[in-house]
């Protein structure tokens, strides 16, 4: 019955807890047989109804306690029995019994295969136990045979053999221990040989061997000793690593890295290496500066060693400042080069390790190696910027320790060159700009350069005030590139020049400093002959480059001799004054020699000593700008002030004349006037003495200005024999034009280094200032032209002429001859001046143009002074003017004659009618009111009435009114 209970429980039959138990009380119940089971199973059944029947069985039937079922059912009977109820109750019990019997039959049939399988397993286990019993019996029998076959002697022999084997192992262990005890001697030898990988390998092997014999008491002490030795090796390895920072040795560094790899501390080694580099930078700069400070102090006082680096830098003397800076940069270069070569070593070995790792199969080791390699790479890349920052800070501290304004210009430029080279090293080292150094050196450079520029402006004023405007004889092939100050522009084309002097426009790929000096040398080596040993060969002895040139220059070119090729080459076009004519015939030269007064001189540039000094200053300024490009704008601004002051001085000395603009000829263009006003407002200090009540701002502004220069009393501009200082005027004006040409030549270089945001200033300087230099020729030479011809005498002669003649004259008046004589004398004086100074063709053309223009306007003025004039007198005017033109054209080759139409138009106006005259007056406003009034009153008065005359005079007054 317990099995039935168990089966019912496994099948999930609902039964009350603690069910069935002892079924002894129902043993009298008959268990259905197989046939009955089959019948029960074959009966149609409703599982849900059967389950309900089973669930309706009372709890007591599932009780574990034994009880009498019959008694229980009898006790349940009522006192009054009802047969029908009893039969119904009996049928219910039968149905419940049938349901339980059917369920049990189902469970038994369901578990039948499992029962058969379990029975087979029990049978198999029984067979195995029987086999084991047989084996045990055979084993005991064989043991009994062995016990009887072996003797005590045989067992003793085996015991001795075992003892012998143990003793042999002990002897081997003792020999190994003895070797371990002597390992420290070999380790010391290997450390002295700097064989760090071998020493570590040996030490690790000894530790491994010692761990094998740790059961011996003497090994514990040896283990401790080996550990101390390993720590000592690590300390020496750290010292060896620190030596890499100043002098990188590839073999030495390879050993160190192998040793750290054996220790498994490659990351730690990289951290230590960066710490050593930082310490090396500090120690290096301190020792270099300390050495110079102690050397200059002349004693062995140890107080300097206790100073901080910042304080120590303030004790460097000016004499030792530059050598100390050079040595400082050389030492820092060695540190940076060592770091650069360290990175190269790791890049090379990383590639080798990657190749070898791809051929191996240890994935775990490869991942660990890749992790270490990535850490080292990031650490080295980060260290580039860190080390460069440390270097910048150390050099900045050194620079701030001394006031650089105490140095001369050449020394200051040398300091800038060293710093510029260091900044280039930094840019190549880590690819970043040197913000710290740039800002520091820029501030000091700007301050130094302001003071230097102010001094140079004062010197320029002194030079200008003492300049006698004599020609500085230079060779015809003179070029500013021949001057020392501009040598850097030629050297920039040479690959052997210092990289810091390379121009910004260089586009070809250059070798970096690290590639150039990787195998040896130092970019900061001070060259003893850092200045060019070549002497400047730019001056000519007497204005001619040879005696033969001087002889040929004065020969007559209308002879049958050949025209010198040099004069053909130097001849310039009269329109431009610049472009050389490639092929010029002898006839052309003979025809052009009337106004070309430069044929008797070699075509050398016209300049003075002051001009040469300004050009040299420009070269020095460009050196500073080329070395330190961040201050390019300041330098170019100061360069423009040099040109501005020179231009203003030339104008003040030779071109300022209040009567010029009253002529109405437009001699000074609006651009020139604007430029001169700007220079006067921004650069010229017009106040003689400082006003004590002036504000601080005004005082600061005055510091930026320079007093107006004064012409030297040795320069005489009032002598008619010298054409009122024409030679000096030519030298001064043409030297300014030459200076402007040099600025034009330097414009591409200046444009290349000028910051983009500041380029409009440079363009404005060239378009509004440099280009106006040649415009000064007109006002300057106008003064000469206005005094070279006696125009007043001509007016007096014209006033004595009788113009109301009754007959047509065939002879011109005497004033024409007098005027032509003045021009012939002017021509001779020009020739005399040209013997002193070469007069370029554009200059002679301007002089002749001015003189002719003034003469023609004087003629018109003379005609306007006429009181009475007849038709025959007007014809005489035409005759005089035509005679003047005919003779004048033989003296000059200027075509067309300036203001020719101005005279002819005025004369022809005498023949106009009343209506035509009114229109003519409105169209020709180039004539003065006096000239127009005289034309109406005198010339037209004979054939127009008073009303018409008043109308014309009113028209003239209307034209003149806006001019008042």
PDB file of C-alpha atoms in Angstrom, residues 14 27 258 331 428 461 678 740 782 935:
ATOM      1  CA  UNK A  14      -4.651  14.996  -4.902  1.00  0.00           C
ATOM      2  CA  UNK A  27      -5.908  -6.060   3.921  1.00  0.00           C
ATOM      3  CA  UNK A 258      66.253  44.720 -22.189  1.00  0.00           C
ATOM      4  CA  UNK A 331      73.394  71.791 -23.517  1.00  0.00           C
ATOM      5  CA  UNK A 428      60.771  70.559 -35.192  1.00  0.00           C
ATOM      6  CA  UNK A 461      68.236 113.849 -38.252  1.00  0.00           C
ATOM      7  CA  UNK A 678      50.382 112.582 -42.632  1.00  0.00           C
ATOM      8  CA  UNK A 740      62.199 104.194 -53.097  1.00  0.00           C
ATOM      9  CA  UNK A 782      60.383 123.980 -60.267  1.00  0.00           C
ATOM     10  CA  UNK A 935      41.810 140.305 -73.710  1.00  0.00           C
TER      11      UNK A 935
END
